[in-house]
Amino acid sequence: MADTGEVYNKAIKKIRLERPQTRRNLHETNSQVCSAHIYGKCHKGRVRCVFPLCKKLQKNLPLTLMALPALVVMFLFRYLPMAGLMLAFKRFSVPKGIFGSEWIGFKNFEFLFKTSDAWIITRNTLCYNALFILLDLLLAVSMAIGLNELLCKRRAKIYQTIFMAPYFLSWVVVSFMMFSLLSVDDGLLNHLLVYFGFDSVNWYADPSKWPFILTACQMWKTIGYSTVMYISTLTGISNDYYEAALIDGATKWQQIRRITLPFLKPMMIVLTILAIGRIFYADFGLFFQLPRNSGSLYPVTQVVDTYVYRALKETGNVGMASAAGLYQSLVGFVLVVGANLIVRRIEPDSALF
Amino acid sequence: MLLKKKTIPEIGSEDLKINRISKPVDAILNLIFSIWSLACILPLLLVVIVSFSSEQSIFQNGYSFFPSEWSLDAYRFFFKLGDQLVRSYGITIFVTVVGTLFSLFITAMFAYVLSRSDYAYNRLFTVLMLFTMLFNGGIVATYMVNTQMLGLGDSVWALILPMSLNAFYVIILRTFYKGIPLEIIEAARIDGASEFKTFFRIVLPLEKPGLATIGMFTMISYWNDWFLGMLYIVDQKKYLV
């Protein structure tokens, strides 16, 4: 904070040195402007303020201008697509455009839910993500506490850095990495299996193995990042608590349960709510790149995102793809609001909104 | 981090040692973390080694940590791509640099405006922004709007603009800004600085750490992004790395 103060002082001094003149002038004008604005009346009754809204706009103009670029981007790339969701109720044709295409009601949805696809993609997306959230929470918290307890602090730092490394890899690289491990003829794992006298496995055609592979890869990639998040909370816990616990004769285990975990709880809740909000959005890279588009794996690797992508790009079925998209957005919305509602019931302080 | 000596002088160092984990436990923890570290590094090492091993040796032994023959063929092939490679890297770098700068610029300004409690439309814009976190058009509607209405199909801007505003980063930055007392801003105003000047000369320099964090995250996501490229770019000349 001392640093901040210093920087601020310097900045103020600089401005003062540069503009002693304006400062004096401004003081005079300022008082006029201020009184006019605050009391809603103008000086000496010369001009009446007819439009308070206009005044309000004018006063906030510079800040509004600053927000403008972001607002435009937000409108174009966040809110316009929401309007584009109306495609789910239309039969899209290119020459007529998005708004000109004819309405067909819920036909797209009927078509989507009649196939077994809807059930498979819903099940896959929800189950995988629920598993990811749970495992991530458990592993990251225990790893953060473990790293925090290590006797050699330097080693803890090194571990932490190494764990972060996979997070920065793109799924494309991870996909190739897995291929070099799992490839049928050349893969390292199959070679090891044969070496030790087992049969080689055709990894890319056997759906029963993939839930484990995908979960392992997801954990491998993200766990370091969440661990660091928790560690940053851990370092903020004051030593006084542990001191007091020590005097009261608490064991290490009791300290973790009664002090460390309660301090981590808000962070755990926030990260989990955010994750639950994304529970219906699968990690596209994970489910698209890793299985290398192997058709026999679709039953266990097809999730909403890949389904929508394939429907759009490979079969060109815009209506059904956007129906699936709307279904995804709606369920995601309901889930995050629901999760937040539950949290607000149990622990009002930790709720997001 | 627990119980550093200097923080509690009242309790002797003997007591401190009691609160530490025992040597065997420490050894077990170290073992677990070492194994996980290896799991993090070895697959990467494998990729690097495979890239340096000759095709012949892959054909014979499969992918392996100990190839029978080393070679630079893969890289020779890679660099033979020449033009395409240079262009692809050029586009990736362009997208990353321009995207990060643009994104930082609008995010920083927006977050600052939202952090000002005396701004009239503060609540309105915050709600508008938060809503984008909860609900969105999904890829199809976004794709259709971007290509049909905004004409962004097959253009670099399709790779930059959609990712440029991330509500989560705005919230993080806004929390950073809230740490600046309003008095500083008021003082600047009294001294005659316009809102823009206050922002660029006082607030931004104070927020360098926050901006650096967000900038790094944005840069990584631009650099690693392949999904938008796959979705929007058709012309091979504009392919990314």
XYZ file of C-alpha atoms in Angstrom, chain A residues 26-251:
226
model
C -11.177 25.153 -12.717
C -11.870 25.814 -9.122
C -14.052 28.722 -10.053
C -15.873 27.033 -12.869
C -16.206 23.908 -10.832
C -18.161 25.604 -8.098
C -20.639 26.937 -10.644
C -21.038 23.631 -12.405
C -21.339 21.819 -9.116
C -24.055 23.959 -7.665
C -25.980 23.818 -10.912
C -25.762 20.083 -11.066
C -26.343 19.199 -7.477
C -29.248 21.457 -6.744
C -30.807 20.988 -10.144
C -31.119 24.752 -10.525
C -28.935 27.073 -12.480
C -27.028 30.055 -11.312
C -29.053 33.243 -10.957
C -31.968 31.555 -12.709
C -30.602 32.353 -16.137
C -31.188 28.939 -17.764
C -33.797 26.498 -16.571
C -32.908 22.829 -16.463
C -35.608 21.300 -18.565
C -34.062 17.907 -19.075
C -32.577 16.315 -15.964
C -31.881 13.153 -17.986
C -29.912 15.171 -20.495
C -27.832 16.629 -17.664
C -27.236 13.200 -16.226
C -26.069 11.931 -19.581
C -23.789 14.896 -20.054
C -22.234 14.543 -16.641
C -21.514 10.873 -17.191
C -20.414 11.330 -20.776
C -16.648 10.725 -20.416
C -17.120 7.514 -18.451
C -19.810 6.341 -20.841
C -17.454 6.977 -23.743
C -14.851 4.850 -22.010
C -17.323 2.017 -21.604
C -18.540 2.350 -25.172
C -16.064 0.077 -27.024
C -16.704 -2.742 -24.588
C -20.439 -2.179 -24.796
C -20.373 -2.333 -28.591
C -18.345 -5.548 -28.557
C -20.681 -6.975 -25.938
C -23.740 -6.096 -27.986
C -22.380 -7.469 -31.247
C -20.822 -10.672 -29.948
C -22.923 -11.530 -26.911
C -26.409 -10.101 -27.336
C -26.862 -10.388 -31.098
C -26.167 -14.145 -30.978
C -28.830 -14.418 -28.295
C -31.263 -12.934 -30.793
C -29.821 -15.373 -33.291
C -31.107 -18.188 -31.098
C -34.468 -17.672 -32.774
C -32.977 -19.857 -35.506
C -33.932 -22.801 -33.325
C -37.561 -22.115 -34.223
C -36.958 -21.532 -37.919
C -36.115 -23.372 -41.071
C -32.931 -21.612 -42.037
C -32.302 -20.750 -45.635
C -29.245 -18.807 -46.725
C -30.874 -16.380 -49.202
C -33.563 -15.327 -46.713
C -31.071 -14.730 -43.901
C -31.553 -15.185 -40.175
C -34.503 -12.888 -39.675
C -36.242 -13.670 -42.976
C -36.393 -17.444 -42.638
C -39.798 -18.936 -41.985
C -40.981 -19.969 -38.529
C -41.597 -23.651 -37.941
C -42.250 -23.729 -34.202
C -40.822 -26.603 -32.203
C -40.127 -28.907 -35.161
C -36.346 -28.701 -34.687
C -36.658 -29.722 -31.050
C -38.968 -32.606 -31.880
C -36.432 -33.835 -34.354
C -33.597 -33.523 -31.848
C -35.330 -35.302 -28.992
C -36.726 -38.109 -31.124
C -33.257 -39.472 -31.768
C -31.256 -41.197 -29.053
C -28.607 -38.481 -29.530
C -30.273 -36.060 -27.148
C -30.118 -38.521 -24.266
C -26.531 -39.568 -25.008
C -25.134 -36.069 -25.264
C -26.991 -34.910 -22.155
C -25.807 -37.878 -20.121
C -22.214 -37.604 -21.331
C -21.944 -33.882 -20.785
C -23.489 -33.868 -17.323
C -21.757 -36.981 -15.988
C -18.307 -36.048 -17.240
C -18.524 -32.515 -15.946
C -19.945 -33.551 -12.573
C -17.084 -36.019 -12.217
C -14.559 -33.362 -13.239
C -15.896 -30.845 -10.724
C -15.873 -33.355 -7.866
C -12.430 -34.773 -8.614
C -10.959 -31.356 -9.241
C -12.243 -30.090 -5.903
C -10.962 -33.098 -3.964
C -7.576 -33.380 -5.645
C -6.814 -29.675 -5.832
C -7.676 -28.982 -2.196
C -5.725 -31.957 -0.884
C -2.772 -31.139 -3.100
C -2.808 -27.510 -2.023
C -2.813 -28.488 1.659
C -0.117 -31.098 1.043
C 2.133 -28.646 -0.804
C 1.575 -26.144 1.948
C 2.744 -28.577 4.625
C 5.952 -29.657 2.927
C 9.022 -29.079 5.066
C 11.110 -27.774 2.191
C 9.373 -24.685 0.848
C 11.595 -24.394 -2.189
C 10.661 -27.856 -3.320
C 6.981 -26.964 -2.901
C 7.482 -24.036 -5.291
C 9.131 -26.281 -7.864
C 6.308 -28.834 -7.695
C 3.757 -26.070 -8.055
C 5.428 -24.756 -11.199
C 5.630 -28.202 -12.762
C 1.969 -28.919 -12.016
C 0.990 -25.716 -13.809
C 2.828 -26.671 -17.009
C 0.134 -28.856 -18.644
C -2.432 -26.093 -18.167
C -0.698 -23.965 -20.775
C -0.670 -26.694 -23.419
C -3.256 -26.621 -26.128
C -5.483 -29.678 -26.515
C -4.014 -30.240 -29.946
C -0.621 -30.940 -28.381
C -2.171 -33.110 -25.664
C -4.002 -34.999 -28.375
C -0.767 -35.836 -30.169
C 0.822 -36.751 -26.857
C -1.954 -39.226 -26.131
C -1.653 -40.587 -29.651
C 2.009 -41.376 -29.135
C 1.031 -43.242 -25.969
C -2.088 -45.002 -27.241
C -1.572 -45.555 -30.965
C -2.358 -49.166 -31.898
C 0.838 -50.118 -33.704
C 3.358 -47.573 -32.523
C 2.035 -46.481 -29.143
C 4.264 -46.660 -26.109
C 1.607 -48.275 -23.929
C 0.894 -51.086 -26.379
C 4.615 -51.753 -26.682
C 4.922 -51.985 -22.920
C 1.890 -54.269 -22.733
C 3.339 -56.607 -25.345
C 6.730 -56.460 -23.637
C 5.225 -57.652 -20.372
C 3.282 -60.411 -22.116
C -0.182 -58.891 -22.397
C -2.237 -58.432 -25.537
C -2.115 -55.031 -27.153
C -5.275 -52.973 -26.910
C -6.950 -51.105 -29.735
C -7.417 -47.966 -27.644
C -9.098 -45.864 -30.283
C -11.862 -48.393 -30.907
C -12.720 -49.464 -27.381
C -15.351 -47.194 -25.801
C -15.097 -48.751 -22.322
C -11.641 -47.241 -21.675
C -12.397 -43.693 -22.719
C -14.241 -42.359 -19.683
C -11.072 -43.056 -17.692
C -8.724 -41.673 -20.315
C -10.720 -38.465 -20.715
C -11.010 -37.949 -16.953
C -7.304 -38.578 -16.456
C -6.379 -36.116 -19.208
C -8.710 -33.436 -17.904
C -7.300 -33.769 -14.387
C -3.756 -33.870 -15.704
C -4.293 -30.598 -17.522
C -6.328 -28.536 -15.052
C -5.390 -29.695 -11.579
C -2.266 -27.552 -11.303
C -4.222 -24.408 -12.045
C -6.880 -25.002 -9.377
C -4.207 -26.044 -6.888
C -2.516 -22.683 -7.326
C -5.855 -20.935 -6.760
C -6.251 -22.712 -3.423
C -2.641 -22.175 -2.406
C -3.058 -18.441 -2.884
C -5.932 -18.573 -0.386
C -3.915 -20.721 2.014
C -1.047 -18.246 2.192
C -3.522 -15.594 3.281
C -4.472 -17.428 6.477
C -2.948 -15.744 9.482
C -0.551 -17.801 11.570
C -2.300 -16.692 14.753
C -5.011 -19.277 14.242
C -2.558 -22.150 14.082
C -0.673 -20.730 17.041
C -3.824 -20.661 19.138
C -4.705 -24.171 18.006
C -1.243 -25.335 18.934
C -1.578 -23.914 22.432
C -4.923 -25.661 22.776
C -3.199 -28.892 21.816
C -4.801 -29.450 18.428
C -3.223 -32.066 16.210
